[in-house]
Every structure is written in C-alpha cells, then in structure tokens.
Amino acid sequence: MGKHAVVIGASMGGLLAARALADHYERVTVLERDTFPAMGEHRKGVPQGRHAHSLLSIGREVLEELFPGFSQEVVAQGGVKSLYASRPLLEGHVRQRVLALPNLRAIERCDVLGLTTDGQKERVTGVRLAQRESGVEQLLGAELVVDASALIDSPWSIVVGRDLRLKEVEGKRSATSHFVNWYLGKLPRAARHDPAVAMAFGKVVNFRDRPKSLLHPRVLWRVLQGNLFPPRAAAAEPRLQKA
C-alpha cells in the first residue's frame, strides 16, 4: 500500500478518484479551490450544474460498488429510481461519502501553483499550493498526484463553441472556435467514408476516448484529406438493353 496520494479537484471525477485511491494509499488528500456547498446546493464553477442529470447503468453500478446503498440515499432525498436527479444532489452524496473516509482529508479554498519533481525531473513528488485567504504557500509531498481539475475543459469548450455558431448567442468568437466549428461540421462527412475516422468518432461518442483525440494529427489529416479530396461516387453499371 502506498503512503500518500493527492487529488487536485473535488468534482465528481476527483471525488471518485479519491475514493478509489483510498483503498490503496494510507492517506489521500483532496485539494479544492472553492468551498464545499451544503448538500443539494449548487457548486461554483460547474457547467450545466443546474440541469437534471441521469446516470447510465454502468455509472450507477460503479457508484453502488464504491458506495453501497448510494441509490437508495439519492432516491430518499428526492431522486428518481433510475437516478434522475440534480447534479448538486448526486455530487453532494458522493462528496459526503468520500469525506467520511477515515484516511482522507480535504483542503478547501486553495490554489495549486504547480507540481514538484525529483532532481532529474523524471518523477512527480508532490504539489505546491497556496491558501486563498492568506496566500501562504505550502509543499505537499505525494507518491501519486491525480489532476482532476480540468476533466471537462475540452468537451465543455466544444459545447460552448458550437453554440457560438448561432448569431443570437453572445460571446467572443475566436479563431479557435471558428476552426473547431468548421472542423466538427466536416468530421461526420469524413466518418461516412473513412473507417479510421469513423472509429475515432465512435470512441468519443461512446465515451471511450476524450474529445480532443479527434484533433490528433492522424485523425485531423484524414478529415481534411477526405474533405479536400472526397471519394468519387461509384459509376452506375450500364443497363442491358433488350433487343
């Protein structure tokens, strides 16, 4: 068993990572930049946090395995049996269970300034953090550091960027958002003709890979190539004429 693991970010991803690590490390520390809200209250910085959320069956199975009786708790607090509930309610129950672990502690209202490494810069040895109120910096050593602070950055940027296609939506339209919107418009067309693009696209749609994998140079080139030089339609076979 390891000595100490650090998780940066106390979102659903960070909390579940901390729960998994608690079985394999003597101590787990979760670092969060904001203050934990009360059960059922919205947390600052959560995109679409006020929308209702529904868990897929695999998600429900994982939560039940990590937190036995989780579904019953959520339903008792107003969720539907299929675990159709608000994000604050789901996350609140996960956070409550995680923070109750005897070998876990959470540090709220702190900013992670960077990672620390060994002399050869070959291995991460911990994190540098600062308390928001006092500004006092602190070094926190760890055998493992999990960065769960930006798990949704790519998909969220894509969603917001797609909204900016509409003229009535306010917001800055950068060169990046213009390119991403253009590229996402070409991607399905390339996937219809290129099996490699179709496979990459399918992995993202089915949550088996991250959205930014679609911008890998190999996929990017195939999409651009497929749109610059689209495959020719197959020539129609000549019909036999009756004598």
mmCIF file of C-alpha atoms in Angstrom:
data_model
loop_
_atom_site.group_PDB
_atom_site.id
_atom_site.type_symbol
_atom_site.label_atom_id
_atom_site.label_comp_id
_atom_site.label_asym_id
_atom_site.label_seq_id
_atom_site.Cartn_x
_atom_site.Cartn_y
_atom_site.Cartn_z
ATOM 1 C CA MET A 1 0.000 0.000 0.000
ATOM 2 C CA GLY A 2 1.243 3.488 -0.884
ATOM 3 C CA LYS A 3 1.804 6.226 1.683
ATOM 4 C CA HIS A 4 0.143 9.356 0.268
ATOM 5 C CA ALA A 5 -1.834 10.337 -2.833
ATOM 6 C CA VAL A 6 -3.101 13.793 -3.807
ATOM 7 C CA VAL A 7 -6.134 14.547 -5.972
ATOM 8 C CA ILE A 8 -6.474 18.034 -7.476
ATOM 9 C CA GLY A 9 -10.132 18.987 -7.841
ATOM 10 C CA ALA A 10 -13.207 17.817 -5.936
ATOM 11 C CA SER A 11 -15.644 17.426 -8.808
ATOM 12 C CA MET A 12 -17.297 14.070 -9.499
ATOM 13 C CA GLY A 13 -14.147 12.877 -11.251
ATOM 14 C CA GLY A 14 -11.877 13.960 -8.415
ATOM 15 C CA LEU A 15 -14.115 12.547 -5.701
ATOM 16 C CA LEU A 16 -14.393 9.163 -7.391
ATOM 17 C CA ALA A 17 -10.634 9.086 -7.971
ATOM 18 C CA ALA A 18 -10.098 9.812 -4.279
ATOM 19 C CA ARG A 19 -12.494 7.024 -3.309
ATOM 20 C CA ALA A 20 -10.634 4.517 -5.488
ATOM 21 C CA LEU A 21 -7.230 5.617 -4.174
ATOM 22 C CA ALA A 22 -8.362 5.352 -0.548
ATOM 23 C CA ASP A 23 -8.229 1.558 -0.891
ATOM 24 C CA HIS A 24 -4.589 1.639 -1.971
ATOM 25 C CA TYR A 25 -2.982 4.522 -0.028
ATOM 26 C CA GLU A 26 -2.657 5.157 3.672
ATOM 27 C CA ARG A 27 -3.568 8.830 3.183
ATOM 28 C CA VAL A 28 -5.435 10.661 0.426
ATOM 29 C CA THR A 29 -5.670 14.451 0.222
ATOM 30 C CA VAL A 30 -8.188 16.258 -1.999
ATOM 31 C CA LEU A 31 -7.431 19.864 -2.978
ATOM 32 C CA GLU A 32 -10.335 22.126 -3.953
ATOM 33 C CA ARG A 33 -10.214 25.804 -4.939
ATOM 34 C CA ASP A 34 -13.754 26.553 -3.734
ATOM 35 C CA THR A 35 -15.725 25.927 -0.556
ATOM 36 C CA PHE A 36 -17.826 22.789 -0.413
ATOM 37 C CA PRO A 37 -21.530 23.696 -0.571
ATOM 38 C CA ALA A 38 -24.198 22.179 1.628
ATOM 39 C CA MET A 39 -25.983 19.059 0.416
ATOM 40 C CA GLY A 40 -28.105 19.841 -2.637
ATOM 41 C CA GLU A 41 -26.730 23.352 -3.162
ATOM 42 C CA HIS A 42 -25.077 24.381 -6.416
ATOM 43 C CA ARG A 43 -21.295 24.472 -6.554
ATOM 44 C CA LYS A 44 -19.478 27.343 -8.195
ATOM 45 C CA GLY A 45 -17.729 26.584 -11.461
ATOM 46 C CA VAL A 46 -19.824 23.575 -12.522
ATOM 47 C CA PRO A 47 -21.028 23.881 -16.148
ATOM 48 C CA GLN A 48 -24.673 22.817 -16.542
ATOM 49 C CA GLY A 49 -24.760 22.265 -12.794
ATOM 50 C CA ARG A 50 -28.386 23.375 -12.600
ATOM 51 C CA HIS A 51 -29.540 20.817 -15.158
ATOM 52 C CA ALA A 52 -31.060 17.491 -14.178
ATOM 53 C CA HIS A 53 -28.675 14.554 -14.598
ATOM 54 C CA SER A 54 -29.373 10.917 -15.333
ATOM 55 C CA LEU A 55 -26.850 8.158 -14.706
ATOM 56 C CA LEU A 56 -26.231 5.440 -17.258
ATOM 57 C CA SER A 57 -26.492 1.906 -15.919
ATOM 58 C CA ILE A 58 -22.706 1.470 -15.798
ATOM 59 C CA GLY A 59 -22.360 4.686 -13.805
ATOM 60 C CA ARG A 60 -24.942 3.530 -11.316
ATOM 61 C CA GLU A 61 -23.206 0.158 -10.955
ATOM 62 C CA VAL A 62 -19.851 1.822 -10.283
ATOM 63 C CA LEU A 63 -21.325 4.154 -7.663
ATOM 64 C CA GLU A 64 -23.087 1.255 -5.953
ATOM 65 C CA GLU A 65 -19.838 -0.700 -5.875
ATOM 66 C CA LEU A 66 -17.907 2.208 -4.373
ATOM 67 C CA PHE A 67 -20.721 3.400 -2.095
ATOM 68 C CA PRO A 68 -23.121 0.569 -1.152
ATOM 69 C CA GLY A 69 -26.664 1.882 -0.757
ATOM 70 C CA PHE A 70 -25.936 5.021 -2.798
ATOM 71 C CA SER A 71 -29.053 4.727 -4.985
ATOM 72 C CA GLN A 72 -31.367 4.417 -2.001
ATOM 73 C CA GLU A 73 -29.829 7.511 -0.414
ATOM 74 C CA VAL A 74 -30.366 9.615 -3.533
ATOM 75 C CA VAL A 75 -33.953 8.402 -4.013
ATOM 76 C CA ALA A 76 -34.709 9.151 -0.362
ATOM 77 C CA GLN A 77 -33.571 12.742 -0.964
ATOM 78 C CA GLY A 78 -35.878 13.249 -3.949
ATOM 79 C CA GLY A 79 -34.157 11.463 -6.825
ATOM 80 C CA VAL A 80 -35.973 9.100 -9.182
ATOM 81 C CA LYS A 81 -35.289 5.356 -9.012
ATOM 82 C CA SER A 82 -33.432 5.488 -12.326
ATOM 83 C CA LEU A 83 -31.167 8.053 -10.603
ATOM 84 C CA TYR A 84 -32.520 11.013 -12.491
ATOM 85 C CA ALA A 85 -31.585 13.817 -10.110
ATOM 86 C CA SER A 86 -29.915 17.205 -9.900
ATOM 87 C CA ARG A 87 -26.147 17.456 -10.168
ATOM 88 C CA PRO A 88 -25.850 19.011 -6.677
ATOM 89 C CA LEU A 89 -27.782 16.102 -5.169
ATOM 90 C CA LEU A 90 -25.700 13.413 -6.880
ATOM 91 C CA GLU A 91 -22.397 15.140 -6.231
ATOM 92 C CA GLY A 92 -23.389 16.030 -2.680
ATOM 93 C CA HIS A 93 -23.956 12.396 -1.742
ATOM 94 C CA VAL A 94 -20.701 11.307 -3.375
ATOM 95 C CA ARG A 95 -18.817 14.072 -1.552
ATOM 96 C CA GLN A 96 -20.448 13.157 1.758
ATOM 97 C CA ARG A 97 -19.374 9.537 1.396
ATOM 98 C CA VAL A 98 -15.831 10.401 0.302
ATOM 99 C CA LEU A 99 -15.218 12.950 3.059
ATOM 100 C CA ALA A 100 -16.327 10.364 5.617
ATOM 101 C CA LEU A 101 -13.429 8.054 4.709
ATOM 102 C CA PRO A 102 -11.087 7.768 7.713
ATOM 103 C CA ASN A 103 -7.872 8.108 5.693
ATOM 104 C CA LEU A 104 -8.981 11.083 3.592
ATOM 105 C CA ARG A 105 -8.784 14.818 4.190
ATOM 106 C CA ALA A 106 -9.820 17.740 2.021
ATOM 107 C CA ILE A 107 -8.239 21.181 1.786
ATOM 108 C CA GLU A 108 -10.695 23.805 0.551
ATOM 109 C CA ARG A 109 -10.057 27.332 -0.726
ATOM 110 C CA CYS A 110 -6.595 26.600 -2.096
ATOM 111 C CA ASP A 111 -4.884 27.130 -5.448
ATOM 112 C CA VAL A 112 -2.464 24.595 -6.892
ATOM 113 C CA LEU A 113 0.571 26.522 -8.136
ATOM 114 C CA GLY A 114 2.408 23.638 -9.739
ATOM 115 C CA LEU A 115 3.942 20.219 -9.334
ATOM 116 C CA THR A 116 7.197 19.350 -7.599
ATOM 117 C CA THR A 117 9.621 16.838 -9.094
ATOM 118 C CA ASP A 118 12.790 14.998 -8.189
ATOM 119 C CA GLY A 119 16.229 16.334 -9.093
ATOM 120 C CA GLN A 120 16.196 14.707 -12.524
ATOM 121 C CA LYS A 121 12.636 15.903 -13.216
ATOM 122 C CA GLU A 122 11.661 12.350 -14.020
ATOM 123 C CA ARG A 123 9.098 11.818 -11.283
ATOM 124 C CA VAL A 124 6.411 13.978 -9.690
ATOM 125 C CA THR A 125 6.936 14.204 -5.938
ATOM 126 C CA GLY A 126 4.037 16.441 -4.887
ATOM 127 C CA VAL A 127 2.319 19.789 -5.393
ATOM 128 C CA ARG A 128 2.785 23.431 -4.436
ATOM 129 C CA LEU A 129 -0.355 25.097 -3.162
ATOM 130 C CA ALA A 130 -1.413 28.378 -1.599
ATOM 131 C CA GLN A 131 -4.328 29.203 0.669
ATOM 132 C CA ARG A 132 -6.612 31.756 -0.976
ATOM 133 C CA GLU A 133 -7.200 33.860 2.124
ATOM 134 C CA SER A 134 -3.660 34.055 3.486
ATOM 135 C CA GLY A 135 -1.636 33.428 0.340
ATOM 136 C CA VAL A 136 0.700 31.209 2.353
ATOM 137 C CA GLU A 137 2.379 28.620 0.142
ATOM 138 C CA GLN A 138 2.803 25.006 1.127
ATOM 139 C CA LEU A 139 4.584 21.972 -0.282
ATOM 140 C CA LEU A 140 2.615 18.756 -0.137
ATOM 141 C CA GLY A 141 4.599 15.612 -0.880
ATOM 142 C CA ALA A 142 2.909 12.642 -2.535
ATOM 143 C CA GLU A 143 3.753 9.394 -4.272
ATOM 144 C CA LEU A 144 0.908 9.922 -6.745
ATOM 145 C CA VAL A 145 -0.811 13.094 -7.981
ATOM 146 C CA VAL A 146 -4.087 12.945 -9.925
ATOM 147 C CA ASP A 147 -5.127 16.127 -11.738
ATOM 148 C CA ALA A 148 -8.930 16.054 -11.905
ATOM 149 C CA SER A 149 -9.258 19.823 -12.193
ATOM 150 C CA ALA A 150 -9.720 20.010 -15.969
ATOM 151 C CA LEU A 151 -11.505 16.808 -16.961
ATOM 152 C CA ILE A 152 -14.338 18.687 -18.672
ATOM 153 C CA ASP A 153 -12.357 21.506 -20.293
ATOM 154 C CA SER A 154 -12.263 20.013 -23.788
ATOM 155 C CA PRO A 155 -15.878 18.821 -24.063
ATOM 156 C CA TRP A 156 -17.185 21.978 -22.407
ATOM 157 C CA SER A 157 -15.209 24.208 -24.778
ATOM 158 C CA ILE A 158 -16.608 22.276 -27.725
ATOM 159 C CA VAL A 159 -20.193 22.615 -26.480
ATOM 160 C CA VAL A 160 -19.851 26.349 -25.891
ATOM 161 C CA GLY A 161 -18.084 26.820 -29.216
ATOM 162 C CA ARG A 162 -20.870 25.053 -31.093
ATOM 163 C CA ASP A 163 -23.408 27.403 -29.511
ATOM 164 C CA LEU A 164 -21.448 30.354 -30.902
ATOM 165 C CA ARG A 165 -22.410 29.273 -34.422
ATOM 166 C CA LEU A 166 -25.786 30.871 -33.757
ATOM 167 C CA LYS A 167 -25.873 34.622 -34.341
ATOM 168 C CA GLU A 168 -28.213 35.244 -31.416
ATOM 169 C CA VAL A 169 -25.725 33.735 -28.930
ATOM 170 C CA GLU A 170 -23.494 36.337 -27.313
ATOM 171 C CA GLY A 171 -19.814 35.669 -26.810
ATOM 172 C CA LYS A 172 -16.377 36.148 -28.295
ATOM 173 C CA ARG A 173 -15.822 34.200 -31.490
ATOM 174 C CA SER A 174 -12.127 33.427 -31.627
ATOM 175 C CA ALA A 175 -10.184 31.912 -34.495
ATOM 176 C CA THR A 176 -10.067 28.685 -32.495
ATOM 177 C CA SER A 177 -13.850 28.495 -32.117
ATOM 178 C CA HIS A 178 -14.298 29.187 -35.848
ATOM 179 C CA PHE A 179 -11.904 26.373 -36.735
ATOM 180 C CA VAL A 180 -13.432 23.911 -34.255
ATOM 181 C CA ASN A 181 -16.933 24.599 -35.578
ATOM 182 C CA TRP A 182 -15.760 24.186 -39.165
ATOM 183 C CA TYR A 183 -13.893 21.000 -38.288
ATOM 184 C CA LEU A 184 -16.806 19.446 -36.385
ATOM 185 C CA GLY A 185 -19.005 20.145 -39.373
ATOM 186 C CA LYS A 186 -16.625 18.226 -41.648
ATOM 187 C CA LEU A 187 -15.968 15.353 -39.244
ATOM 188 C CA PRO A 188 -19.226 13.383 -39.775
ATOM 189 C CA ARG A 189 -18.815 13.622 -43.542
ATOM 190 C CA ALA A 190 -15.320 12.155 -43.349
ATOM 191 C CA ALA A 191 -16.523 9.436 -40.969
ATOM 192 C CA ARG A 192 -19.014 8.214 -43.577
ATOM 193 C CA HIS A 193 -16.201 7.358 -45.992
ATOM 194 C CA ASP A 194 -13.155 6.708 -43.786
ATOM 195 C CA PRO A 195 -13.274 3.741 -41.353
ATOM 196 C CA ALA A 196 -10.409 5.156 -39.256
ATOM 197 C CA VAL A 197 -12.224 8.464 -38.721
ATOM 198 C CA ALA A 198 -15.471 6.614 -38.039
ATOM 199 C CA MET A 199 -13.758 4.530 -35.359
ATOM 200 C CA ALA A 200 -12.194 7.585 -33.688
ATOM 201 C CA PHE A 201 -15.527 9.411 -33.794
ATOM 202 C CA GLY A 202 -17.352 6.370 -32.396
ATOM 203 C CA LYS A 203 -14.966 6.102 -29.440
ATOM 204 C CA VAL A 204 -15.690 9.698 -28.435
ATOM 205 C CA VAL A 205 -19.450 9.369 -28.899
ATOM 206 C CA ASN A 206 -19.445 6.241 -26.715
ATOM 207 C CA PHE A 207 -17.234 7.861 -24.034
ATOM 208 C CA ARG A 208 -14.309 5.538 -24.718
ATOM 209 C CA ASP A 209 -11.953 8.387 -25.620
ATOM 210 C CA ARG A 210 -11.648 12.111 -24.952
ATOM 211 C CA PRO A 211 -12.996 14.677 -27.447
ATOM 212 C CA LYS A 212 -9.540 16.136 -28.005
ATOM 213 C CA SER A 213 -8.475 12.799 -29.519
ATOM 214 C CA LEU A 214 -10.379 13.917 -32.632
ATOM 215 C CA LEU A 215 -7.736 16.631 -33.048
ATOM 216 C CA HIS A 216 -4.884 14.140 -33.142
ATOM 217 C CA PRO A 217 -2.752 14.892 -36.244
ATOM 218 C CA ARG A 218 -3.534 11.475 -37.706
ATOM 219 C CA VAL A 219 -7.303 11.997 -37.444
ATOM 220 C CA LEU A 220 -7.061 15.674 -38.379
ATOM 221 C CA TRP A 221 -5.208 14.880 -41.606
ATOM 222 C CA ARG A 222 -7.691 12.192 -42.630
ATOM 223 C CA VAL A 223 -10.629 14.548 -42.043
ATOM 224 C CA LEU A 224 -9.004 17.350 -44.037
ATOM 225 C CA GLN A 225 -7.925 14.968 -46.768
ATOM 226 C CA GLY A 226 -11.395 13.472 -47.021
ATOM 227 C CA ASN A 227 -12.992 16.898 -47.428
ATOM 228 C CA LEU A 228 -10.401 18.249 -49.858
ATOM 229 C CA PHE A 229 -10.467 15.118 -51.983
ATOM 230 C CA PRO A 230 -13.853 13.474 -51.398
ATOM 231 C CA PRO A 231 -14.264 9.970 -52.801
ATOM 232 C CA ARG A 232 -15.875 9.821 -56.187
ATOM 233 C CA ALA A 233 -19.281 8.294 -56.444
ATOM 234 C CA ALA A 234 -19.228 4.834 -57.927
ATOM 235 C CA ALA A 235 -20.134 4.830 -61.589
ATOM 236 C CA ALA A 236 -23.522 3.372 -62.315
ATOM 237 C CA GLU A 237 -23.421 -0.007 -64.010
ATOM 238 C CA PRO A 238 -24.668 0.072 -67.608
ATOM 239 C CA ARG A 239 -28.092 -1.384 -68.046
ATOM 240 C CA LEU A 240 -28.654 -4.175 -70.500
ATOM 241 C CA GLN A 241 -30.965 -3.159 -73.270
ATOM 242 C CA LYS A 242 -33.488 -5.583 -74.569
ATOM 243 C CA ALA A 243 -33.102 -6.495 -78.188
#
